[in-house]
């Protein structure tokens, strides 16, 4: 009877808030005996946690940064676990006229053109990263703000790129709060489907916002899990972390993901098993 | 601790760069927290006085309730005010949500118990003879209270300072009711929380250092003001 | 005119009745001395007269109006009555500001205020400390400033709780004169407490004696704690402070408090009847004048005070330091 | 206000269901905040005494600094402690991050200034003659301090209660240093924040109501304890 | 044996020197009375003797050891010296616990503690209030409990700041007797302040007179504030309290404080030389015994005290109430 098998995992709030982990983790424990200590935070902070070796594994959705993370040697491998999709939400009046669209960039361009209010997460999260990528695909004029700070004794610049204008609200909040804000101000926003379903159907007085743009391939939102490298951070429980990652991409876990439904709607699509 | 050093230097650079956004954030923070401290003092102090000076049934239970309210979580206040002022709430038509006013309302609720509790603690230790002396010299209720404030000013000042410290460093309510909208309701603390979420720890702490400096400045003003009225 | 009229006034703390006054009238413009042992209820009575505390039961008339003990009603009355406490408190600021407080409240203009403050402090000899921090003053200085603070307001009534207890000799006289003067000039009613019988009688028009919360007619002298042991048929032997033995008529035994009426003690230079009951020998330690009488203190184990008529005094001519003989009539001793 | 009513009913139902998870969350909250209140009292009170009683150069400036620290944002404390105890920090090897100990460390830092400031305010109004009287009766330094505590107990109790209220309702530090790990470091406030994030507002407020009830219970204990030692 | 020996001790507050003592020795086992007007520095001196305050400059020896004014050093000394303040403070708890505090600290066992507490309270007549809340006591009760609290500790030295100022007559005598008794039985050194000359001289072996911070040799009587106006060649006219005019030898003018030596005033029943300078007429108001002398107080505008030798007293035989003639020698008046 060995030591308790506990690993620590940093993840984005969406995996936890969606309730998916509440389905997966008990099964994991049943199968492997591994308990996972979940620490949910913003994508940036979660990746940071991984770099510092504070956790054994990370589970996030920012594909480019994840790949960079592996390239830098902090993680051993990115396991593609699943994806869900983003949607553009808007008020019933639909002042930008984008209802039923399947072209995300075009929809954003229309929102900008009509100066309809748009609520951005503005927090460098996976969702925000995606939003920025979409804006860059439009011809909307973006403004770049640069802040210079010192990191490890060296001056570092932090860039922040976003559209300018009173209609563009940069909030710096989590998804739920941003949806609430958009609902309150009758603004457009970019959200992951899971959070949207929760806020739309999960409550007595659901939000009024509706999905106006979806199913664009650009709106895909892939999640990856990366165990932290033992070479960089020798203290991590790499063995258990790997076991966990392997389990996640196993057929059993993948079917659990595929079958997870919230208010009758599927949230996540497994990526490991076709 | 290079991390702290980094942050310290960064904070200087931020201030030196005369960043307009930084100033807006500081201004919002100060405006909001000073206003809510004032409101809370206007409500909490007289209430504290009343409780401290009058003797009535259930007084100690009332104090216990006040003490309990010191543990009022920001999330509860946030949601409560939200329910009132959101589009669907009673005060929806005033369009208060996600404005500085909303933050002020929430923060005031947060610190009224702080001001009241410490006013009570400060007053109740003032010898009752000060009150009797003022009364026999012909002071009316108001003037008597004034005398007691004067005698208890150190404790009452501490109450106000603590209340200010509480709100200027508070995140939850500012986040929920203000919305952390850049240029509108972003305060120093919500900006810090954002930078933290982004993983920009250095910038977050740099902002924290600026916040502490600003608060030190305010306390220094207070210090000199108190110094002049004589301790 | 009456300033105050009290009836059936009591004050109860917990289960202890500390004040229980059947009826008391205080005339306007007169000076009253309130005497009595510690804990008799003097301060309690003054606080009630000053409208700073409320009686548990009873009615009070002030200047012919019944007093309702509610905040709003009392405030105008307090403007007319100022109390100077036994342990006065000065506000934590300068002496000047302490005096200014009541005047400012009464909306006295600045110039007049300054004049009154200077005058009042002068009267108690504290003008040189007008800018001193009041809470740092010495005991006697504090007491004098507190008195000046009251006098400055020219109220109808001043209630002084031991106005001179810590005041030095020179200023005691000054203060007594000051009180006498404002009583005369401004028709001020003055009630003060004191443990100094001489001061009380020299200043007051009337003396009230309080004991265990009740007004007593007896004077406040020769009050002793004594131990009684029964002797025979209604007679008891009474030992006062282990040093004086008297024979009195009483059925009680045990610890009692008793008064010896100072007017019922006889004095003689030479012995006439050594066998007379309660005959004592002692030395005269003090002779003083007191309102048409002469007060003689004789030390005979304990200090016994005699009040002699002028005739008796000039007849016996007891000199300080002389040995005299006194005899206490059994009916002079009263157990309370 | 059905929203509040809903929450109230939900909170009853939660408690009635004897939910094991709820109890664990309450237990963690209480354990952590009581411990940090104790530590902060052990540090802040003697320090406050020292400052209040001794006279030294720069005393008022020190108090001003303490007052400034009342505005120490949780994010700064969180990051500061994080930098120390994160794997790459000095105390990394102790593996403190995301444990209850980490929360306690952070919260203690948060409220030491609260306890100290209010101890100073409470003590400095106690007549110096109490100290002198204790001294002349032969009390040593420690016994003198004890006398002053006794006299100032109302104010000092208020300081401790305020400190407890501050930490039990605090989210930032618990979130950053505890990580809100279910079953390990989830406290009432982080649970509320999570429910809020999930959009479960009713549940969030229900938890808030439970938190307030628990804190009321603790204050009630305090109330009776104070009552017995005589007010 | 000396209890204290002070040299060059001063205490300065701001710019004001409130105490300035060249040299003072306090003998072990003796009783000292410390007299002086308000603000003379009496309390300040007692605090320094009680190691509760430090002198600005100067050296103090206590029981032949030099005193270093640092926390660690003073604590053992404080165990031997107890001060009872002018406005004593009782802890906010019962009378019993107030007395118990010092005994507990000295690790006196519970049984003995209870006995001592009961005895001490009995001595000041407060045993019946042993369970009362101390902070609710009356002024005099507080003072008596504070004294009992000090006596209970059986220290080497007791410093009493006006021990009887608010105490009633009966207990004043009790307390004086109590102090005298423990001084004798326990070789206690006692320093007390008072404004009651009679009490001071009757209790103390030695009297110290403090004025404006300095020890003075003159006694503490006939101290007046007067206005001088120059007359001629070193002579000045001196008006005391607007009611008494004297001619004295001085070059000064303006407001001064002066002392009239009570031993240098002559008294007579009949006029011999009406034209003698500084001749006054007045009524005898009090005659009292005082350490081999007789104290006579004459009212002549102000109260003037005379100290007569026993011979002079039996020669003149001034009776209370009588009109007498006194004359003040110009060298009897000293300006300070
Ligand atoms: N708040 C109180 N609670 C209980 N007892 C009290 C309170 N205030 C006063 N007493 C008691 O009432 C009695 C009368 O007190 P009071 O102060 O009137 O006496 P006093 O005549 O002024 O005595 P002293 O000459 O000592 O000043 C005392 O025995 C005192 O202990
Ligand atoms: N902390 C202080 N700061 C400034 N002045 C002070 C302070 N304490 C006392 N004094 C002044 O020092 C002088 C001496 O005070 P002290 O209390 O020794 O007088 P005292 O002889 O005891 O007088 P009293 O008979 O009135 O009690 C007074 O004039 C007083 O105002
Ligand atoms: Mg009294
Ligand atoms: Mg004094």
CSV table of N, CA and C and ligand atoms in Angstrom, one decimal, chain C residues 43 86 161, chain E residues 138-139, ligand 3:
chain,number,residue,atom,x,y,z
C,43,UNK,N,-22.7,62.7,45.8
C,43,UNK,CA,-22.4,62.8,44.4
C,43,UNK,C,-23.7,62.4,43.6
C,86,UNK,N,-16.4,65.9,41.3
C,86,UNK,CA,-15.4,65.6,42.4
C,86,UNK,C,-14.0,65.3,41.8
C,161,UNK,N,-18.9,69.5,43.6
C,161,UNK,CA,-18.6,68.4,44.4
C,161,UNK,C,-17.2,68.5,44.9
E,138,UNK,N,-17.7,55.4,45.1
E,138,UNK,CA,-17.7,56.9,45.2
E,138,UNK,C,-16.3,57.4,45.4
E,139,UNK,N,-16.1,58.7,45.3
E,139,UNK,CA,-14.8,59.3,45.4
E,139,UNK,C,-14.0,58.8,46.6
F,3,LIG,MG1,-18.8,61.9,45.9
